XYZ file of N, CA and C in Angstrom:
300
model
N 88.533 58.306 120.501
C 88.494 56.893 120.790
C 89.259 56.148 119.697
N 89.832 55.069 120.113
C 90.343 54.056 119.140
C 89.372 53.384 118.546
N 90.115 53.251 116.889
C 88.781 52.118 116.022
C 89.528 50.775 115.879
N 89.536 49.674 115.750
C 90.274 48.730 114.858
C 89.527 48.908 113.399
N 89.830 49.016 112.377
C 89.377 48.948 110.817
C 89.928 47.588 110.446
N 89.097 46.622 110.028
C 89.444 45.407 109.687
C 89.194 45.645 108.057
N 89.800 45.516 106.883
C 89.726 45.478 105.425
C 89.929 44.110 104.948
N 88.954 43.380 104.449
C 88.788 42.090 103.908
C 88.916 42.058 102.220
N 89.807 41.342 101.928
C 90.565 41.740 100.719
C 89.503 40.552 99.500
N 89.095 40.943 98.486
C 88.531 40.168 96.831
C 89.679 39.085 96.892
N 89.481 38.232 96.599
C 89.899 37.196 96.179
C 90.823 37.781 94.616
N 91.844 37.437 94.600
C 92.395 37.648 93.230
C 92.566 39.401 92.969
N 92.877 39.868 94.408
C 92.745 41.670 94.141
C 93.993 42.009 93.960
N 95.369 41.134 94.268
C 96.682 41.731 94.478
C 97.118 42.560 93.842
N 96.753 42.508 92.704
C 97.379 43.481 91.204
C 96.894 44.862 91.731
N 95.227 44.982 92.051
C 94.588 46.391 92.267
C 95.270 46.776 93.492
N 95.725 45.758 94.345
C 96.032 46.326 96.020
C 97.336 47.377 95.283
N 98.369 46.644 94.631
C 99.607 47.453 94.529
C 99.255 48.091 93.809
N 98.684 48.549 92.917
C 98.756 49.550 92.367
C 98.067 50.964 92.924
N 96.987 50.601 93.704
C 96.386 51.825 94.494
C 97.074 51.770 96.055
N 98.128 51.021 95.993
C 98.951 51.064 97.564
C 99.521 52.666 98.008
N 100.411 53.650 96.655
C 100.740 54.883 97.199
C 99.519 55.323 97.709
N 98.598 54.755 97.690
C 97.363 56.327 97.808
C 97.032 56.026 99.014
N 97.052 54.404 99.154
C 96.286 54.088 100.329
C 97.684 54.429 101.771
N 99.007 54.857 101.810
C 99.692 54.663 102.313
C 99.866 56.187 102.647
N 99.327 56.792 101.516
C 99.447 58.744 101.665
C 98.524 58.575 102.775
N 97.038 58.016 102.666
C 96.249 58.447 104.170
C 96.727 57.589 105.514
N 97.573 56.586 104.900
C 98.071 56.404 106.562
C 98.968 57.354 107.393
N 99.851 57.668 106.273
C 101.152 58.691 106.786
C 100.411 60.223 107.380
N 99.424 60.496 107.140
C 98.376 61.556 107.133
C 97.979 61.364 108.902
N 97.114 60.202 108.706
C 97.232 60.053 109.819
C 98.187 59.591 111.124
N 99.104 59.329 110.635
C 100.810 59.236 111.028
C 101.174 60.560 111.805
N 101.300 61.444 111.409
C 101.475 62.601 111.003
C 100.986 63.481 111.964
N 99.573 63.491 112.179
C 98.765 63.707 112.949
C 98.351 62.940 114.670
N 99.710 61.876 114.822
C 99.563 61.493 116.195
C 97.958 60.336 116.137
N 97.548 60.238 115.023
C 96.599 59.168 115.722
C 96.374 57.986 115.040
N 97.413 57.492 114.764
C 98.030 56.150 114.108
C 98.530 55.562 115.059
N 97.845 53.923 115.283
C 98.656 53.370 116.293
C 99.458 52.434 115.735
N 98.748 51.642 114.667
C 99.629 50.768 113.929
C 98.268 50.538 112.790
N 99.414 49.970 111.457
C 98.699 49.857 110.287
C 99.426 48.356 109.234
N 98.875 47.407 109.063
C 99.602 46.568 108.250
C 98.593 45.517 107.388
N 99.419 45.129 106.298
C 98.717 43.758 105.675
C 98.506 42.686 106.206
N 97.640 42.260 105.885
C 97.321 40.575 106.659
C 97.868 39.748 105.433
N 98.947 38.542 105.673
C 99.603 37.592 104.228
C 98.345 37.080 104.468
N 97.922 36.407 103.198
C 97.404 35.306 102.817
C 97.965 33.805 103.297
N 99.105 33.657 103.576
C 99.972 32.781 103.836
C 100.975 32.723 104.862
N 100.985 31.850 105.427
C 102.156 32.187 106.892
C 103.605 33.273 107.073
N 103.840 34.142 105.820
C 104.885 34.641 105.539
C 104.878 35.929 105.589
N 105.783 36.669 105.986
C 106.088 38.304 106.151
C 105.774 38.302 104.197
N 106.478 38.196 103.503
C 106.211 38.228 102.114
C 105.647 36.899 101.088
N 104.329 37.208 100.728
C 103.640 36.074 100.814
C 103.596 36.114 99.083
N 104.482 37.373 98.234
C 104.479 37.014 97.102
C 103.157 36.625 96.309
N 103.496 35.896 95.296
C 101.833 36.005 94.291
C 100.853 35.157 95.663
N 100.482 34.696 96.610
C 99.647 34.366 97.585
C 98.557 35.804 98.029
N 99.345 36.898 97.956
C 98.794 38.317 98.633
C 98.554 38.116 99.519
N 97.642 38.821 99.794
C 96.949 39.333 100.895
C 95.612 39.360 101.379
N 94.753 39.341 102.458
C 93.946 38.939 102.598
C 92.942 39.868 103.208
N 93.696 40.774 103.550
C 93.347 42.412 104.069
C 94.289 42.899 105.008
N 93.852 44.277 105.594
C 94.527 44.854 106.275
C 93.931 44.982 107.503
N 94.926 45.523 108.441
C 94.702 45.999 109.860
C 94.740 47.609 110.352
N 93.895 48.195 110.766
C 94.393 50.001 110.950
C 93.974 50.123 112.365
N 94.977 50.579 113.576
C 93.967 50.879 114.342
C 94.583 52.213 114.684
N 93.397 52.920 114.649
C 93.633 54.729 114.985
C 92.577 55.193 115.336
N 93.124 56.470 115.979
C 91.646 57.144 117.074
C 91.076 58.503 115.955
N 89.765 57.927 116.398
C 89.101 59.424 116.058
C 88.364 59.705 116.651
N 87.394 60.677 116.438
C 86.432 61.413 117.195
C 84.890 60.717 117.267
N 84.517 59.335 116.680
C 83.652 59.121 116.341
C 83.292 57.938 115.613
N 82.623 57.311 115.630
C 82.481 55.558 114.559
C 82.045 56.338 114.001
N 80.891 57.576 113.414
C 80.893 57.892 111.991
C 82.040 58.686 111.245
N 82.514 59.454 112.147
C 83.697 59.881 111.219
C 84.910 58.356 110.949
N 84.717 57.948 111.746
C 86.036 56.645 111.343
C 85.370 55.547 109.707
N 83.743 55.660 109.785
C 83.562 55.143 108.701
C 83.200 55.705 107.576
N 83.430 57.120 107.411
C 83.564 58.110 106.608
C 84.996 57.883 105.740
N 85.872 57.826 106.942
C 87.276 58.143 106.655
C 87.628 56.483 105.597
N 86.993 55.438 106.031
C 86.877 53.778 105.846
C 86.447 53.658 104.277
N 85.319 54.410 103.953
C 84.873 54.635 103.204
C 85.712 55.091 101.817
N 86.248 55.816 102.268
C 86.946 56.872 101.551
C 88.188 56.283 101.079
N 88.878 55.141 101.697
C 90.187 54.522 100.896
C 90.290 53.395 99.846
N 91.564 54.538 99.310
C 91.760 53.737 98.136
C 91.315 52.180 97.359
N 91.798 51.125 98.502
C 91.271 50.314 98.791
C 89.758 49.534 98.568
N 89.090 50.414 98.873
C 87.296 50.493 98.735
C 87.034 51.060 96.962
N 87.862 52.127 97.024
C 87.096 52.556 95.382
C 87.718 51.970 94.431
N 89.116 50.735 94.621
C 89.539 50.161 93.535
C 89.035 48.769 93.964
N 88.578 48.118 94.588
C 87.273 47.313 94.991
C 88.419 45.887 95.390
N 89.441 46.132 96.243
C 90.668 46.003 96.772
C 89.329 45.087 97.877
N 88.503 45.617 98.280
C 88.327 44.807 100.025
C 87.086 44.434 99.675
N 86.845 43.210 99.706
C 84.866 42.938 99.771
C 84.473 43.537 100.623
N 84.740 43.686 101.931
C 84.198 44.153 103.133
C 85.171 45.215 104.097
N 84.637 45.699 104.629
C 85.296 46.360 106.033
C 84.224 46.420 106.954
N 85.001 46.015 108.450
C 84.474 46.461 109.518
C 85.390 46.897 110.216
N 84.273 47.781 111.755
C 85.303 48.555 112.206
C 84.329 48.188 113.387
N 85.132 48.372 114.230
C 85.332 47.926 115.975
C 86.259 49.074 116.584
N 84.629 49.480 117.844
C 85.561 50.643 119.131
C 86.975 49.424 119.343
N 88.135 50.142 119.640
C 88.871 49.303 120.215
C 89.547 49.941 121.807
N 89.782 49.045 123.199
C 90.265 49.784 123.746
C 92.229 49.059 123.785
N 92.606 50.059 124.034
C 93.864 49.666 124.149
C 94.322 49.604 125.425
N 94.919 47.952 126.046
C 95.416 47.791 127.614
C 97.173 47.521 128.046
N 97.561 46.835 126.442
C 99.147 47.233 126.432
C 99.329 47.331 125.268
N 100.834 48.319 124.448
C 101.099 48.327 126.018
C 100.651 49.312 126.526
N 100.230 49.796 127.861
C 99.836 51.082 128.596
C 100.616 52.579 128.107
């Protein structure tokens, strides 16, 4: 099943986001890799593709797995979370209708 992973970013985290970004970008490509990546990106802080010292405000992941506990295992587990990059995450079954 598809998850959406919503990552809600600390206020004032930008410095920690880039610096734990290779790691967090190794488990996207992972799951890349593996066919169950549908799409993955930053949310700006600000109306702009590059929002510069503004950052970011979190991210977007949506990919299939076998399970809401394995998807919040996997949630758990990024970079992101253990450099304290996101106040929050949630995650939502998602279904996908386009494109088909």
């Amino acid at each position: 099943m598809l998850y959406a992973i919503l990552g809600r970013d600390q206020p004032n985290s930008l410095e920690r986001r880039l610096a734990v970004r290779p790691a967090h970008l190794e488990r996207l490509h992972a799951l890349l890799a593996e066919g169950r990546l549908v799409l993955a990106g930053p949310l700006p802080a600000i109306d702009s593709p590059d929002p510069g010292p503004a950052g970011f405000q979190g991210s977007l992941i949506i990919a299939e797995f076998p399970s809401l506990e394995e998807v919040r295992v996997w949630a758990d587990a990024d970079p992101y979370v253990a450099a304290n990059v996101y106040a929050a995450v949630e995650i939502f079954p998602f279904r996908q209708v386009l494109p088909a």
